[in-house]
Amino acid sequence: MVENCIAPCCTDCESAWENFNNLTEDELRYVCENRSQAMFRPGEIIFKQGSPISSAVFLINGMGKLYIEGYDNKKMMIGIAKQKRLIAGPGTYVDSRHHYTLSALTDVNACFIKMDVLKELVLKNSKFAEGFLIDISKKSLNTFYRFLSHSQKKMHGRMAETLLYLANHIHESDIFDLLLSRQELGELSGMAKESVVRILKDFSEDHIIEDKCPHIKILDKEKLQLISNMG
Amino acid sequence: MVENCIAPCCTDCESAWENFNNLTEDELRYVCENRSQAMFRPGEIIFKQGSPISSAVFLINGMGKLYIEGYDNKKMMIGIAKQKRLIAGPGTYVDSRHHYTLSALTDVNACFIKMDVLKELVLKNSKFAEGFLIDISKKSLNTFYRFLSHSQKKMHGRMAETLLYLANHIHESDIFDLLLSRQELGELSGMAKESVVRILKDFSEDHIIEDKCPHIKILDKEKLQLISNMG
DNA sequence: AATGTCTATTGATATATATCAATACAAGAA
DNA sequence: TTCTTGTATTGATATATATCAATAGACATT
């Protein structure tokens, strides 16, 4: 159970962060020496909002959800975490605190790399630093547009957008099994769980999607895109 | 009119970005050689959403507003721009496009520094790169919390927060002259202009603020903070 | 099979907030 | 001064969306 989850050295890890390509062989080996792994079961918390950031996290396999615990016990889901993506959070270079929680949605094999090591490499290798900047910038831009859509789109538009996000970026297929409950789908798209149910029903009745509970099939992607672009 | 707006070299510019402290004298001189300046009148656009990012912008004096032009001609104001802050936007390292518009709220003296030069320095000087990372991270974190508050707070809470933002971060005083119309205040706090009027009236009647139209005086900051923390 | 515990679904209702419309006010232009 | 134009204010109304409450399924446990 334990031994078969040890990933090979970062050098040939298939789930590695793109930016590691900017490191020299020696530097990558250094990263490798400063990593550790752990397995998580669905529902388990990998890191918690407020706690100090000691390591960057990468999911070797499985998926997780990133969410902020806000006012009044309400959760706001930021997105789904999966392999190949740095999960460190904007606090890394600000206050070394996690500003959101990561919990496992499936069985997760997670790799932890000491943040000090990555920060050291940022100072040593400027291409790596640039890669870091690109990564943070992309995420920042995403947040922006999510913010915009939450502020200006109505519920149907947001739900369409969410479904497209899941299909295009997470499952990379128009047919997928939903990892999220209606409650969680609401936290991701910014609405009450009852509204999620009603809107998914609307979409089903209009033959835009087929929804056999955890099973989702996007039938009319153009229409979904149209609704997302301001429904 | 023209000559008196030429700022001294960045070396002793009072409005300079903090991160320029990480540059050597030579590097700073290099920055200085690649800058230009321009004056703007209230309402004029300094750079426009969608246009290519050729330069980073710094306001030597005056203030501007940053806003996204979203769906349905609705604007979403991101914040107020003022001196000492890098205004480059998250597109810098992604697609070299501006993702929001900057327009002048007052007379503005703006300094433009070629983005290529800054990017070159990021690669040359790792401390500078780190400073850049810190800057972007802070902004990203801000966006996050604004997003959270817009999603979860009610109008009174958001307006309280906005007033505290203006007092603490922009005007740095509890008494200030509002640069924004009710419409713009609505774009900043995410509500209709009529709602802005009604809430400011509520706050006035409760003696939390004094509002003699462009004049604002915060009378009860604790209460305002309380409302902001989930009113 | 019976029981308990979740989550999903549905309908009824409440509430926050936007929109619409009318008026008042302020600042410039003639 | 009067006129014009834009913003601010106020009240009435519409609408999106949340909340509440009840029921129905699904799945595990006994």
XYZ file of C-alpha atoms (C1' of nucleotides) in Angstrom:
522
model
C 0.000 0.000 0.000
C 2.764 2.396 0.857
C 5.554 1.460 -1.498
C 3.553 1.636 -4.726
C 2.758 5.281 -4.246
C 6.324 6.515 -4.333
C 6.702 8.456 -7.557
C 9.912 8.363 -9.529
C 12.232 11.310 -9.124
C 10.859 14.589 -10.463
C 13.149 14.151 -13.452
C 10.683 11.884 -15.142
C 7.503 12.598 -13.257
C 4.563 12.828 -15.593
C 2.643 15.049 -13.243
C 5.399 17.604 -12.908
C 4.936 21.333 -13.103
C 5.785 22.786 -16.486
C 8.068 25.335 -14.907
C 10.409 22.586 -13.725
C 11.586 22.424 -17.333
C 13.393 25.660 -16.649
C 15.583 24.009 -14.026
C 18.951 22.416 -14.682
C 19.416 18.742 -13.956
C 21.202 19.526 -10.726
C 18.533 21.905 -9.599
C 15.822 19.382 -10.341
C 17.666 16.772 -8.367
C 17.836 19.239 -5.514
C 14.070 19.648 -5.698
C 13.715 15.914 -5.728
C 15.727 15.535 -2.573
C 13.436 17.921 -0.772
C 10.124 16.388 -1.477
C 7.812 14.068 0.345
C 4.604 12.304 -0.486
C 1.342 11.484 1.189
C -1.926 9.802 0.327
C -5.310 11.263 1.112
C -8.822 9.831 1.086
C -11.836 11.728 -0.237
C -12.848 14.478 2.145
C -9.500 14.709 3.887
C -7.870 18.088 4.194
C -4.468 18.444 2.559
C -3.815 21.934 3.815
C -5.957 24.342 5.688
C -6.680 28.017 5.267
C -4.704 30.018 7.818
C -1.967 27.474 8.333
C 1.624 28.303 7.382
C 2.850 27.422 3.918
C 5.787 25.112 4.365
C 5.565 23.357 1.031
C 4.215 23.701 -2.438
C 1.788 20.927 -3.237
C 1.406 18.974 -6.457
C -1.180 16.302 -7.011
C 0.444 13.267 -8.622
C -2.975 11.864 -9.218
C -6.515 12.432 -8.059
C -8.354 15.676 -7.641
C -9.013 18.124 -4.882
C -11.071 21.186 -4.267
C -9.761 24.583 -3.317
C -12.083 26.708 -1.240
C -12.189 29.696 1.025
C -14.088 29.481 4.262
C -15.718 32.860 4.361
C -18.158 34.727 6.500
C -21.030 32.972 8.214
C -19.586 29.504 7.519
C -20.193 29.937 3.829
C -17.690 28.344 1.536
C -16.546 29.751 -1.741
C -14.938 27.233 -4.027
C -12.078 28.574 -6.069
C -11.578 25.645 -8.359
C -10.573 22.041 -8.760
C -6.972 21.026 -8.269
C -5.351 18.389 -10.431
C -1.962 17.184 -11.554
C 0.681 19.319 -13.238
C -0.396 22.467 -11.437
C 1.457 24.252 -8.703
C -0.750 24.645 -5.676
C 0.831 27.189 -3.452
C -1.495 30.096 -3.260
C -0.997 33.830 -3.331
C 0.171 33.878 0.266
C 3.525 32.347 -0.650
C 5.230 35.667 -1.227
C 3.083 37.726 1.085
C 2.608 36.255 4.525
C 3.494 32.569 4.076
C -0.016 31.569 5.038
C -2.539 29.537 3.126
C -5.491 31.664 2.145
C -7.649 28.751 1.167
C -8.119 25.100 2.015
C -7.333 22.144 -0.201
C -9.229 18.940 0.398
C -9.279 15.693 -1.542
C -12.256 14.887 -3.753
C -10.909 11.486 -4.779
C -8.039 9.379 -3.562
C -5.115 11.711 -3.869
C -1.409 11.101 -4.061
C 0.191 14.402 -3.184
C 3.764 15.550 -3.501
C 5.131 18.212 -1.163
C 8.137 20.293 -2.080
C 9.701 22.585 0.473
C 8.774 26.164 -0.299
C 12.188 27.373 0.855
C 13.733 25.290 -1.866
C 11.523 26.762 -4.544
C 12.145 30.271 -3.281
C 15.856 29.611 -3.294
C 15.643 28.475 -6.903
C 13.674 31.587 -7.821
C 16.665 33.613 -6.714
C 19.164 31.336 -8.424
C 17.479 30.688 -11.724
C 15.822 33.640 -13.361
C 14.014 31.602 -15.991
C 12.413 29.657 -13.184
C 11.457 32.928 -11.519
C 9.886 34.055 -14.746
C 7.962 30.806 -14.941
C 6.699 31.453 -11.460
C 5.578 34.923 -12.498
C 3.755 33.490 -15.482
C 2.041 30.918 -13.311
C 0.869 33.424 -10.722
C -0.215 35.848 -13.413
C -2.356 33.276 -15.149
C -4.064 32.362 -11.925
C -4.564 35.973 -11.069
C -6.168 36.578 -14.430
C -8.467 33.619 -13.930
C -9.572 34.946 -10.586
C -10.316 38.264 -12.226
C -12.581 36.811 -14.817
C -14.341 34.612 -12.330
C -14.893 37.676 -10.216
C -16.293 39.532 -13.197
C -18.616 36.734 -14.129
C -19.878 36.326 -10.588
C -20.551 40.047 -10.410
C -22.274 40.442 -13.715
C -23.710 37.170 -14.946
C -27.000 35.746 -13.822
C -27.256 32.240 -12.408
C -27.823 30.442 -15.683
C -24.754 32.071 -17.185
C -22.625 31.142 -14.209
C -23.802 27.566 -14.209
C -23.131 27.238 -17.940
C -19.671 28.628 -17.353
C -19.070 26.192 -14.530
C -20.089 23.213 -16.642
C -17.790 24.370 -19.429
C -14.964 24.760 -16.938
C -15.470 21.221 -15.701
C -15.687 19.793 -19.218
C -12.842 21.748 -20.799
C -10.349 22.212 -18.020
C -10.956 19.508 -15.483
C -12.340 16.386 -17.100
C -11.264 17.310 -20.634
C -14.324 15.620 -22.060
C -17.961 16.509 -22.630
C -19.009 13.385 -20.785
C -17.911 13.089 -17.205
C -18.834 11.991 -13.731
C -19.441 14.894 -11.466
C -17.166 14.857 -8.432
C -19.175 17.526 -6.732
C -22.448 17.480 -4.872
C -25.122 20.052 -5.698
C -24.010 21.902 -2.604
C -20.436 22.050 -3.854
C -21.520 22.951 -7.354
C -23.301 25.860 -5.739
C -20.174 26.876 -3.883
C -18.281 26.836 -7.168
C -20.806 28.767 -9.193
C -21.949 31.071 -6.437
C -25.539 30.076 -5.787
C -27.711 28.043 -3.419
C -27.862 24.281 -3.900
C -31.572 24.477 -4.715
C -30.790 26.876 -7.524
C -28.237 24.426 -8.882
C -30.898 21.737 -9.009
C -33.395 23.975 -10.766
C -30.926 25.233 -13.349
C -29.588 21.783 -14.154
C -33.196 20.723 -14.606
C -33.750 23.651 -16.976
C -30.689 22.683 -18.974
C -31.849 19.071 -19.113
C -35.322 20.020 -20.274
C -33.811 22.181 -23.000
C -31.631 19.245 -24.089
C -28.458 21.188 -23.405
C -27.165 18.544 -21.043
C -28.107 15.066 -19.940
C -27.968 14.670 -16.176
C -28.168 11.201 -14.723
C -27.017 12.346 -11.371
C -23.316 11.862 -11.083
C -23.209 11.401 -14.872
C -23.102 14.541 -16.970
C -23.156 14.712 -20.745
C -22.995 17.982 -22.594
C -25.320 17.729 -25.565
C -25.274 21.257 -26.958
C -22.004 22.947 -26.254
C -22.634 25.948 -28.491
C -25.810 26.766 -26.632
C -24.051 26.331 -23.307
C -21.321 28.665 -24.479
C -23.953 31.147 -25.583
C -25.649 31.070 -22.205
C -22.294 31.438 -20.517
C -21.440 34.501 -22.607
C -24.253 36.297 -20.838
C -27.354 34.291 -20.113
C 3.322 73.812 -18.773
C 5.444 71.084 -20.251
C 8.823 71.555 -18.642
C 7.652 71.590 -15.019
C 6.223 68.092 -15.264
C 9.492 66.373 -16.034
C 10.316 64.320 -12.982
C 13.885 63.897 -11.844
C 15.549 60.633 -12.745
C 14.082 57.565 -11.054
C 17.064 57.605 -8.721
C 15.439 60.179 -6.527
C 11.828 59.984 -7.605
C 9.529 60.175 -4.612
C 6.807 58.285 -6.391
C 8.970 55.352 -7.332
C 7.985 51.730 -6.966
C 9.401 50.129 -3.834
C 10.839 47.287 -5.876
C 13.207 49.680 -7.641
C 15.219 49.602 -4.423
C 16.326 46.144 -5.461
C 18.048 47.488 -8.558
C 21.665 48.555 -8.747
C 22.467 52.132 -9.635
C 23.302 51.143 -13.185
C 20.110 49.199 -13.602
C 18.059 52.078 -12.268
C 19.757 54.436 -14.676
C 18.877 52.036 -17.448
C 15.240 52.178 -16.369
C 15.475 55.923 -16.307
C 16.715 56.071 -19.873
C 13.732 54.068 -21.023
C 10.936 56.040 -19.581
C 8.647 58.737 -20.821
C 6.030 60.930 -19.280
C 2.622 62.271 -20.148
C -0.055 64.414 -18.571
C -3.710 63.489 -18.485
C -6.854 65.430 -17.646
C -9.712 63.987 -15.586
C -11.657 61.462 -17.606
C -8.919 60.768 -20.117
C -7.933 57.199 -20.736
C -4.330 56.299 -19.951
C -4.517 52.773 -21.270
C -7.396 50.749 -22.527
C -8.539 47.207 -21.870
C -7.554 44.992 -24.779
C -4.660 47.100 -25.985
C -1.118 45.719 -25.921
C 1.027 46.330 -22.863
C 4.086 48.179 -24.043
C 4.934 49.900 -20.800
C 4.408 49.698 -17.107
C 2.689 52.787 -15.797
C 3.395 54.710 -12.626
C 1.469 57.750 -11.497
C 3.844 60.465 -10.378
C 0.911 62.345 -9.013
C -2.841 62.349 -9.274
C -5.190 59.413 -9.165
C -6.836 57.143 -11.654
C -9.432 54.436 -11.696
C -8.917 50.892 -12.878
C -11.963 49.193 -14.292
C -13.062 46.295 -16.402
C -15.620 46.855 -19.086
C -17.708 43.766 -18.735
C -20.866 42.320 -20.168
C -23.740 44.522 -21.173
C -21.668 47.724 -20.908
C -21.439 47.312 -17.187
C -18.257 48.473 -15.586
C -16.574 46.843 -12.658
C -14.114 49.039 -10.885
C -11.065 47.256 -9.560
C -9.581 50.022 -7.525
C -8.006 53.426 -7.429
C -4.505 53.911 -8.797
C -2.049 56.239 -7.144
C 1.655 56.897 -6.879
C 4.279 54.370 -5.840
C 2.350 51.441 -7.265
C 3.179 49.455 -10.344
C 0.279 49.453 -12.746
C 0.894 46.723 -15.241
C -1.840 44.213 -14.818
C -1.889 40.460 -14.807
C -1.637 40.295 -18.583
C 2.023 41.287 -18.492
C 3.311 37.750 -18.289
C 0.370 36.068 -19.979
C -0.698 37.664 -23.216
C 0.826 41.151 -23.074
C -2.616 42.700 -23.179
C -4.280 45.032 -20.761
C -7.200 43.365 -19.069
C -8.600 46.550 -17.662
C -8.705 50.235 -18.429
C -6.966 53.012 -16.523
C -8.450 56.480 -16.713
C -7.539 59.652 -14.872
C -9.739 60.858 -12.017
C -7.696 63.992 -11.414
C -4.926 65.675 -13.329
C -2.381 62.933 -13.698
C 1.299 62.972 -14.422
C 2.133 59.479 -15.596
C 5.470 57.806 -16.108
C 5.822 55.013 -18.661
C 8.594 52.482 -18.444
C 9.135 50.036 -21.257
C 7.910 46.618 -20.233
C 10.724 44.927 -22.135
C 13.179 46.720 -19.910
C 11.463 45.540 -16.748
C 11.242 41.993 -18.052
C 14.927 42.092 -18.930
C 15.725 43.187 -15.403
C 13.585 40.385 -13.992
C 15.911 37.963 -15.739
C 19.064 39.805 -14.702
C 18.305 40.642 -11.129
C 16.663 37.941 -9.083
C 15.875 40.181 -6.143
C 13.958 42.384 -8.510
C 12.147 39.324 -9.849
C 11.241 38.395 -6.315
C 9.949 41.891 -5.723
C 7.803 41.510 -8.786
C 6.445 38.235 -7.435
C 5.629 39.858 -4.134
C 3.854 42.702 -5.881
C 1.739 40.446 -8.059
C 0.968 38.152 -5.146
C -0.276 40.994 -2.999
C -2.549 42.203 -5.729
C -3.783 38.722 -6.374
C -4.604 38.302 -2.720
C -6.468 41.578 -2.706
C -8.534 40.505 -5.662
C -9.366 37.310 -3.825
C -10.683 39.019 -0.784
C -12.639 41.517 -2.808
C -14.137 38.597 -4.678
C -15.037 36.924 -1.420
C -16.622 40.011 0.004
C -18.618 40.663 -3.147
C -19.875 37.099 -3.085
C -20.782 36.899 0.539
C -21.367 40.330 2.012
C -24.571 42.265 1.674
C -24.622 45.801 0.325
C -24.119 47.596 3.624
C -21.058 45.485 4.339
C -19.591 46.143 0.931
C -20.175 49.861 1.162
C -18.593 49.996 4.601
C -15.618 48.127 3.223
C -15.350 50.495 0.286
C -15.375 53.543 2.533
C -12.670 51.999 4.703
C -10.631 51.233 1.600
C -10.878 54.846 0.470
C -10.034 56.199 3.906
C -7.219 53.817 4.795
C -5.572 53.029 1.499
C -6.364 55.854 -0.869
C -6.815 59.111 0.990
C -5.088 57.960 4.173
C -7.416 60.074 6.257
C -10.900 59.739 7.734
C -11.868 63.023 6.129
C -11.632 63.207 2.392
C -13.168 64.509 -0.792
C -14.753 61.768 -2.787
C -13.294 61.531 -6.277
C -16.043 59.219 -7.406
C -19.627 59.792 -8.414
C -22.369 57.627 -6.912
C -22.354 55.692 -10.158
C -18.623 54.998 -9.807
C -18.955 54.208 -6.127
C -21.498 51.626 -7.214
C -19.101 50.179 -9.758
C -16.483 49.873 -7.031
C -18.707 48.320 -4.417
C -20.833 46.251 -6.765
C -24.269 47.807 -6.555
C -26.615 50.201 -8.354
C -26.072 53.919 -7.916
C -29.463 54.271 -6.224
C -28.397 51.732 -3.635
C -25.247 53.732 -2.982
C -27.354 56.797 -2.257
C -29.651 54.923 0.090
C -26.852 53.264 2.026
C -24.854 56.451 2.428
C -28.045 58.035 3.719
C -28.451 55.186 6.209
C -24.872 55.630 7.386
C -25.413 59.381 7.737
C -28.617 58.961 9.722
C -26.843 56.538 12.029
C -24.030 59.089 12.495
C -21.452 56.699 11.109
C -20.388 59.157 8.451
C -21.022 62.766 7.552
C -21.734 63.181 3.864
C -21.755 66.696 2.442
C -21.632 65.460 -1.070
C -18.082 65.339 -2.262
C -17.006 65.733 1.377
C -16.881 62.576 3.453
C -16.062 62.351 7.128
C -15.939 59.048 8.936
C -17.417 59.590 12.386
C -17.559 56.068 13.773
C -14.845 53.916 12.319
C -15.367 51.003 14.712
C -18.981 50.705 13.680
C -18.023 50.932 10.023
C -15.492 48.180 10.533
C -18.118 46.109 12.290
C -20.550 46.513 9.414
C -17.798 45.677 6.978
C -16.948 42.473 8.859
C -20.349 41.169 7.825
C -23.187 43.613 7.945
C -36.632 -5.934 5.582
C -36.447 -2.047 8.606
C -33.963 2.035 10.197
C -31.294 6.021 9.942
C -28.684 9.450 7.516
C -27.415 11.993 3.536
C -28.323 14.325 -0.473
C -31.539 15.658 -4.162
C -35.771 17.552 -5.532
C -39.865 20.407 -5.471
C -42.901 24.026 -4.164
C -44.031 28.160 -1.359
C -42.362 32.247 0.485
C -39.233 35.934 1.913
C -35.685 39.231 0.911
C -32.186 41.755 -1.130
C -31.351 44.396 -4.721
C -32.069 46.287 -9.410
C -34.808 48.883 -12.337
C -37.932 52.442 -13.559
C -39.775 56.971 -13.182
C -40.172 61.387 -11.288
C -38.172 65.198 -9.134
C -34.553 68.068 -7.124
C -30.251 70.023 -7.284
C -25.786 71.837 -8.996
C -22.653 73.625 -12.410
C -21.775 75.650 -16.942
C -23.236 78.029 -21.069
C -25.698 81.538 -23.233
C -30.564 85.854 -15.139
C -32.381 81.745 -17.581
C -31.528 77.534 -19.885
C -29.346 73.097 -20.253
C -27.238 69.062 -18.908
C -25.708 65.820 -15.716
C -25.810 63.899 -11.347
C -28.230 62.976 -6.908
C -32.247 61.750 -4.491
C -36.600 59.575 -3.485
C -40.373 56.477 -3.923
C -42.763 52.632 -6.309
C -42.246 48.371 -8.434
C -40.162 44.276 -10.533
C -37.016 40.437 -10.359
C -33.534 37.385 -9.223
C -32.254 34.566 -5.910
C -32.078 32.728 -1.139
C -34.360 30.519 2.445
C -37.593 27.478 4.464
C -40.144 23.310 4.655
C -41.635 19.041 3.073
C -40.915 14.917 0.504
C -38.385 11.534 -2.111
C -34.411 8.766 -3.191
C -30.076 6.540 -2.412
C -27.006 4.139 0.398
C -25.184 2.169 4.475
C -26.115 -0.300 9.058
C -28.471 -3.247 11.897
